[in-house]
XYZ file of C-alpha atoms in Angstrom:
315
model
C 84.724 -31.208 -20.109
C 82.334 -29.794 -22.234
C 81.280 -31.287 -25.288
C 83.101 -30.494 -28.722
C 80.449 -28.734 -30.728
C 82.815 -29.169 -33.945
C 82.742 -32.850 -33.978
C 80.773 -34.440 -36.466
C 79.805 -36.699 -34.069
C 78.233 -33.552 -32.245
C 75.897 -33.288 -35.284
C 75.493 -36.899 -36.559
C 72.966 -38.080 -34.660
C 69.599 -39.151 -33.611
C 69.175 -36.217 -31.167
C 70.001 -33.459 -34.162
C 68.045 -35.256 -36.288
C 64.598 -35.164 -34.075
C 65.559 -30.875 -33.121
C 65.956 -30.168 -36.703
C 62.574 -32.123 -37.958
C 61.230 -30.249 -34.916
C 61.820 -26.768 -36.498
C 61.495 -28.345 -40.237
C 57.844 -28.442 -39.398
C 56.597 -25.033 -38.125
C 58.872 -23.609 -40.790
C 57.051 -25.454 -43.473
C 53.444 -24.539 -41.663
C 54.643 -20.899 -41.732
C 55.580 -20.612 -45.317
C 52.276 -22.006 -46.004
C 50.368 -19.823 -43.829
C 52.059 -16.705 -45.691
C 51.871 -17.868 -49.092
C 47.996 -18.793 -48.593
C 47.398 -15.451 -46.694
C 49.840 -12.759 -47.104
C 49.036 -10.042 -49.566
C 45.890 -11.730 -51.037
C 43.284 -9.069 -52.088
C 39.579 -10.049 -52.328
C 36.806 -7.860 -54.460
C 34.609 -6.224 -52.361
C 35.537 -7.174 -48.692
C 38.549 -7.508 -46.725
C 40.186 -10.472 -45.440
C 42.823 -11.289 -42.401
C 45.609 -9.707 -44.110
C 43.809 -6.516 -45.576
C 45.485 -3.605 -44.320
C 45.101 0.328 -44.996
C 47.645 3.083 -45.261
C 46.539 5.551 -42.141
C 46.190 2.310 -39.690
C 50.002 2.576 -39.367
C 49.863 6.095 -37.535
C 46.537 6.572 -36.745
C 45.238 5.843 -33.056
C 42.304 3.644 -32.022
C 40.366 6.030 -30.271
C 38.377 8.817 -30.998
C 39.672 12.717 -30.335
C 42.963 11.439 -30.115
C 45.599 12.996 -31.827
C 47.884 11.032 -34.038
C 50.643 13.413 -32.285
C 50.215 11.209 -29.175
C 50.938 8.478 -30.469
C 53.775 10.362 -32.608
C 54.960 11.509 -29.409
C 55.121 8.261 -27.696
C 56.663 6.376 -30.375
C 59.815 8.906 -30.501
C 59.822 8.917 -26.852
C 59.949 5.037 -27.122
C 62.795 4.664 -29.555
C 65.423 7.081 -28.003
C 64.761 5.326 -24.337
C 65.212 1.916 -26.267
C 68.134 3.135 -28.152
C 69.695 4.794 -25.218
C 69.664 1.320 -23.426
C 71.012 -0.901 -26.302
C 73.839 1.505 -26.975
C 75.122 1.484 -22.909
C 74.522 -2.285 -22.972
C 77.146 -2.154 -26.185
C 79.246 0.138 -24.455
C 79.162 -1.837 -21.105
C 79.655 -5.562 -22.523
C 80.456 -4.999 -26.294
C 79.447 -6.315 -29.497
C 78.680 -9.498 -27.842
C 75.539 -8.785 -26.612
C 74.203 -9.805 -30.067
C 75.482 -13.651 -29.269
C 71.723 -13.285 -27.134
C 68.495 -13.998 -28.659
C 67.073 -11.064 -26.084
C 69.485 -8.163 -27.474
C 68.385 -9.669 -31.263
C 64.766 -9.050 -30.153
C 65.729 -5.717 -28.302
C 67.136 -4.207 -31.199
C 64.078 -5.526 -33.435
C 61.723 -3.376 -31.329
C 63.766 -0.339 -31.398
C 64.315 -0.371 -35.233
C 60.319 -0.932 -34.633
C 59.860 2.492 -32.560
C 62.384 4.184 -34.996
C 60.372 3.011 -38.068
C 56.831 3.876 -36.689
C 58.197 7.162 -35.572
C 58.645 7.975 -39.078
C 55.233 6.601 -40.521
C 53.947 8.488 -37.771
C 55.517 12.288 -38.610
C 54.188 11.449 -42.458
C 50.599 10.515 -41.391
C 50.458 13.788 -38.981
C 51.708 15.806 -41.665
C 48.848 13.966 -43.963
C 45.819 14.423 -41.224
C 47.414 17.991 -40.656
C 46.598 18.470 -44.466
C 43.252 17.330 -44.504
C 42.341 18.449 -41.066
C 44.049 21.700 -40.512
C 45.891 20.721 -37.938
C 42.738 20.773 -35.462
C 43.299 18.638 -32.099
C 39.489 18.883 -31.667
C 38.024 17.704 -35.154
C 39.849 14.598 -34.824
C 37.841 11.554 -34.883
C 38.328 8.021 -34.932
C 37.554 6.322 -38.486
C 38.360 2.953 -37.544
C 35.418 0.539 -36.233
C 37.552 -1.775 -34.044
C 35.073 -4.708 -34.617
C 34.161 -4.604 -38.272
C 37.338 -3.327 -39.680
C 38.197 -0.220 -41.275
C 36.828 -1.182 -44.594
C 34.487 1.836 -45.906
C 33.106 0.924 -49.788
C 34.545 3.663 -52.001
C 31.393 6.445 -52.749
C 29.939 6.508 -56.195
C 27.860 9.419 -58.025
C 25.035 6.724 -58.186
C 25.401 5.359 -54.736
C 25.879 1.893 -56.289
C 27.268 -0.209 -53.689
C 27.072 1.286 -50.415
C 24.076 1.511 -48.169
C 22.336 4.743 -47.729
C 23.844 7.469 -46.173
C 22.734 11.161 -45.196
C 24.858 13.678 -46.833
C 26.416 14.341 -43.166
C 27.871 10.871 -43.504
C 28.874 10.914 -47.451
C 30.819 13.919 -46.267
C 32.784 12.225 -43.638
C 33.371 8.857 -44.792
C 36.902 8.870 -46.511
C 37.925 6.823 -49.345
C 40.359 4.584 -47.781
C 43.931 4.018 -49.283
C 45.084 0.439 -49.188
C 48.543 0.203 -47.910
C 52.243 0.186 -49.516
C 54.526 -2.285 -49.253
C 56.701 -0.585 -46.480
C 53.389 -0.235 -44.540
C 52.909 -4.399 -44.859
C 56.802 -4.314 -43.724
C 55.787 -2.328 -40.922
C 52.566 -4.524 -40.044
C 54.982 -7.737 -40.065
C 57.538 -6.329 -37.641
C 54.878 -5.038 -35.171
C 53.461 -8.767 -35.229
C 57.216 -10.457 -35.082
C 58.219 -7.995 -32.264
C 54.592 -8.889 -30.117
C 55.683 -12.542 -30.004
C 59.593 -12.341 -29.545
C 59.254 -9.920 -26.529
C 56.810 -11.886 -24.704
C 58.899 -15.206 -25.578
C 62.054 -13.592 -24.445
C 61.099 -12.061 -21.210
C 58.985 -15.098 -20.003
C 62.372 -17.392 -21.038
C 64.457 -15.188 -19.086
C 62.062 -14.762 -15.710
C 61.073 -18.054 -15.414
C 63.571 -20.340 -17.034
C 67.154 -18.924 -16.615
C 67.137 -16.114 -13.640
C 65.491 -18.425 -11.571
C 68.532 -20.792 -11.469
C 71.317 -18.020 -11.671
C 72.679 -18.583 -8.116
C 73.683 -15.258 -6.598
C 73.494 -13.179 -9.843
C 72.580 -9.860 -9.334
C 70.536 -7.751 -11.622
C 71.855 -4.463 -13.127
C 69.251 -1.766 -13.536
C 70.043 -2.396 -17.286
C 69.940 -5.994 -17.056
C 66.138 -5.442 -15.546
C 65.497 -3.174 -18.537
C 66.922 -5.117 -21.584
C 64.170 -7.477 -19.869
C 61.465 -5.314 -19.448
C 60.731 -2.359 -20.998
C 60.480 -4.151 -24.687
C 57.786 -5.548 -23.475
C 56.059 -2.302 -21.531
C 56.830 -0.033 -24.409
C 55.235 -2.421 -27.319
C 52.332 -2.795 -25.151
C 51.673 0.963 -24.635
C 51.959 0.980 -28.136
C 49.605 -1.662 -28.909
C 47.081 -0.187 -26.555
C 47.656 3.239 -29.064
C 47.687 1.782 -32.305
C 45.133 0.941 -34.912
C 47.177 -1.949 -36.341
C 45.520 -5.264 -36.752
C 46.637 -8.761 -35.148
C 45.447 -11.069 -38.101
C 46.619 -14.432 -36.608
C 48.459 -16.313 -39.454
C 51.185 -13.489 -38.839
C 52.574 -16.050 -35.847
C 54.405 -17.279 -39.022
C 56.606 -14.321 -39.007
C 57.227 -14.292 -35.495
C 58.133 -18.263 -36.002
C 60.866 -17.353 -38.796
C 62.547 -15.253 -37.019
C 63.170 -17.707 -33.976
C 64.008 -20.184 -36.357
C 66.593 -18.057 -37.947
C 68.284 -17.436 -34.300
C 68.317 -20.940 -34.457
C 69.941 -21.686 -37.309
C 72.970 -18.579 -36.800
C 73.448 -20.604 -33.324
C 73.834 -24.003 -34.668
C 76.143 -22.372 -38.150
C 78.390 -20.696 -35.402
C 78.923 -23.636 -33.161
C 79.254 -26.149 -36.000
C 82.754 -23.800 -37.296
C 83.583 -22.927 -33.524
C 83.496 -24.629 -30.279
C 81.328 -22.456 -28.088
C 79.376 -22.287 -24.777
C 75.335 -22.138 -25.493
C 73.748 -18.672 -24.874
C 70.660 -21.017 -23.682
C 71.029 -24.444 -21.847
C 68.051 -25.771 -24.026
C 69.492 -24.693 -27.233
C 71.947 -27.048 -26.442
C 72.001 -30.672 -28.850
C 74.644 -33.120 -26.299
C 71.458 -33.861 -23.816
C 69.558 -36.456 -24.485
C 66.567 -34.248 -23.920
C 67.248 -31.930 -26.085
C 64.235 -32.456 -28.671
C 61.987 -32.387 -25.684
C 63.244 -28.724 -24.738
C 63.283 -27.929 -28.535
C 59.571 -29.094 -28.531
C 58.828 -26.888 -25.650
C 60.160 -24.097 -26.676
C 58.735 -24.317 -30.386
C 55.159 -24.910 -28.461
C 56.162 -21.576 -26.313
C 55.945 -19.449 -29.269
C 51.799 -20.021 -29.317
C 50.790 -18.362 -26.079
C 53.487 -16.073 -26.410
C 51.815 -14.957 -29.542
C 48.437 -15.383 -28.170
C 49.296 -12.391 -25.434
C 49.187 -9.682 -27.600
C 46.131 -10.984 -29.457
C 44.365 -10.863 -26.282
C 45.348 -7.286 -25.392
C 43.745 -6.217 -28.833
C 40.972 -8.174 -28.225
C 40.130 -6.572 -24.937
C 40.773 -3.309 -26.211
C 38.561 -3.799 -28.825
C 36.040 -5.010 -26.198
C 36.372 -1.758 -24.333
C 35.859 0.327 -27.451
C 32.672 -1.463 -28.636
C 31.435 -0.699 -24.500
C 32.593 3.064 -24.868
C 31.011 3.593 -28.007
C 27.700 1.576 -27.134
């Protein structure tokens, strides 16, 4: 029979003990990470964290259009939303017992929100630019930032520029809170969808005997991924690398609604590894905790090599 997950004796133990120390830890490295990093403003140059308002709907590359990315974002969020409603419909409310439909429904709330930073920054560049396709150019230098010194009457503090160059180098707004918000989901999202669709292809469908895949089974574990990526190859949002602390809280929290629910009720584990009767349990907690590095790591590659490829194009 399966163990009683409501027994104290379920909980009072070494094995709990050594799994809950074992998330203690990154949780306590995260919150310093963020209270050391996040926010921070420096005179005169940027730092990791430093982020500007029009990198939330601006693209990477020059001549083109914000609408693109606009475009691909909406397209993005009704596919995604499409999908997670039929998956209610087919299995109910449920579905939301799974770390993967938690992370599903993270990225579509992610395409809905950039959607709408996107249709205010066209309307902005619309504004300033007149709406021209073809007099759209790139501002943001995908190696040294998007920093630009603010131009003085006297010139004090930037290097010299010919008056072609004062005239097209904008004074940069820093970004809002909701634009941080947004920064911190895109991160979160990058490491949860890689986490959760490497966990379910190589640790659990592998050892499903006989279990055939729906075409919205292959989706919900799929297309999270392939959307965020198109996305990230679009975007001019930054990857600053102490943002893995986000991306660590909000595994920790799926965590911590698992082991609430099965302390009050006796239930089967969504996961096998989640589970604390097996003596190995802190060993598969320790994995998975160690999991969330090169998960992370995947998308900062990506922008690295698109970053690479800009520097070559623009060389």
């Amino acid at each position: 029979m399966a163990t009683d997950t409501t027994a104290s004796s379920y909980w009072l133990n070494w094995r709990v003990l050594c799994c809950a120390l074992i998330l203690l830890a990154p949780l306590l490295l995260a919150a310093i990470l963020i209270w050391r990093d996040e926010g921070k403003r420096r005179e005169g140059r940027e730092h990791p964290g430093t982020l500007f308002q029009d990198e939330a709907w601006s693209t990477c590359y020059k001549r083109v259009h914000p609408r693109w990315l606009l475009a691909f974002r909406v397209f993005s969020f009704a596919a995604m939303l499409s999908l997670l409603v039929s998956n209610v419909v087919r299995d109910g409310g449920g579905i939301f017992y799974f770390y993967t439909q938690w992370t599903f429904t993270l990225v579509t709330l992610y395409f809905g929100y950039a959607s709408l930073l996107s249709i205010y920054g066209c309307c902005i560049h619309n504004k300033e630019a007149g709406g021209n396709i073809e007099s759209y150019t790139s501002i943001h230098d995908p190696e040294q930032g998007t920093y630009r010194p603010p131009i003085t009457s006297d010139g004090a503090g930037t290097t010299p520029k010919s008056p072609i160059e004062h005239s097209e180098a904008p004074v940069r707004e820093a970004a809002g809170f909701w634009v941080y918000v947004f920064q911190v989901q895109f991160q979160t999202c990058a490491g949860a969808v890689v986490l959760t669709d490497i966990v379910f292809w190589a640790l659990i469908y592998p050892f499903t005997n006989g279990y055939k895949l729906s075409f919205l089974d292959v989706c919900m574990h799929s297309l999270n991924a392939v959307f965020l990526l198109g996305d990230t190859c679009l975007n001019s949002l930054r990857f600053p690398l102490f943002r893995i602390s986000y991306f660590v809280l909000w595994s920790c929290i799926y965590v911590a609604y698992q082991w609430i629910i099965h302390a009050f009720k006796n239930l089967w584990w969504p996961y096998q590894f989640l589970s604390l009767s097996s003596p190995y349990a802190p060993l598969w907690y320790l994995g998975v905790t160690v999991m969330h590095i090169p998960c992370f790591a995947v998308f900062a590659l990506v922008i690295k090599m698109k970053r690479s490829l800009l520097r070559r194009h623009n060389s």
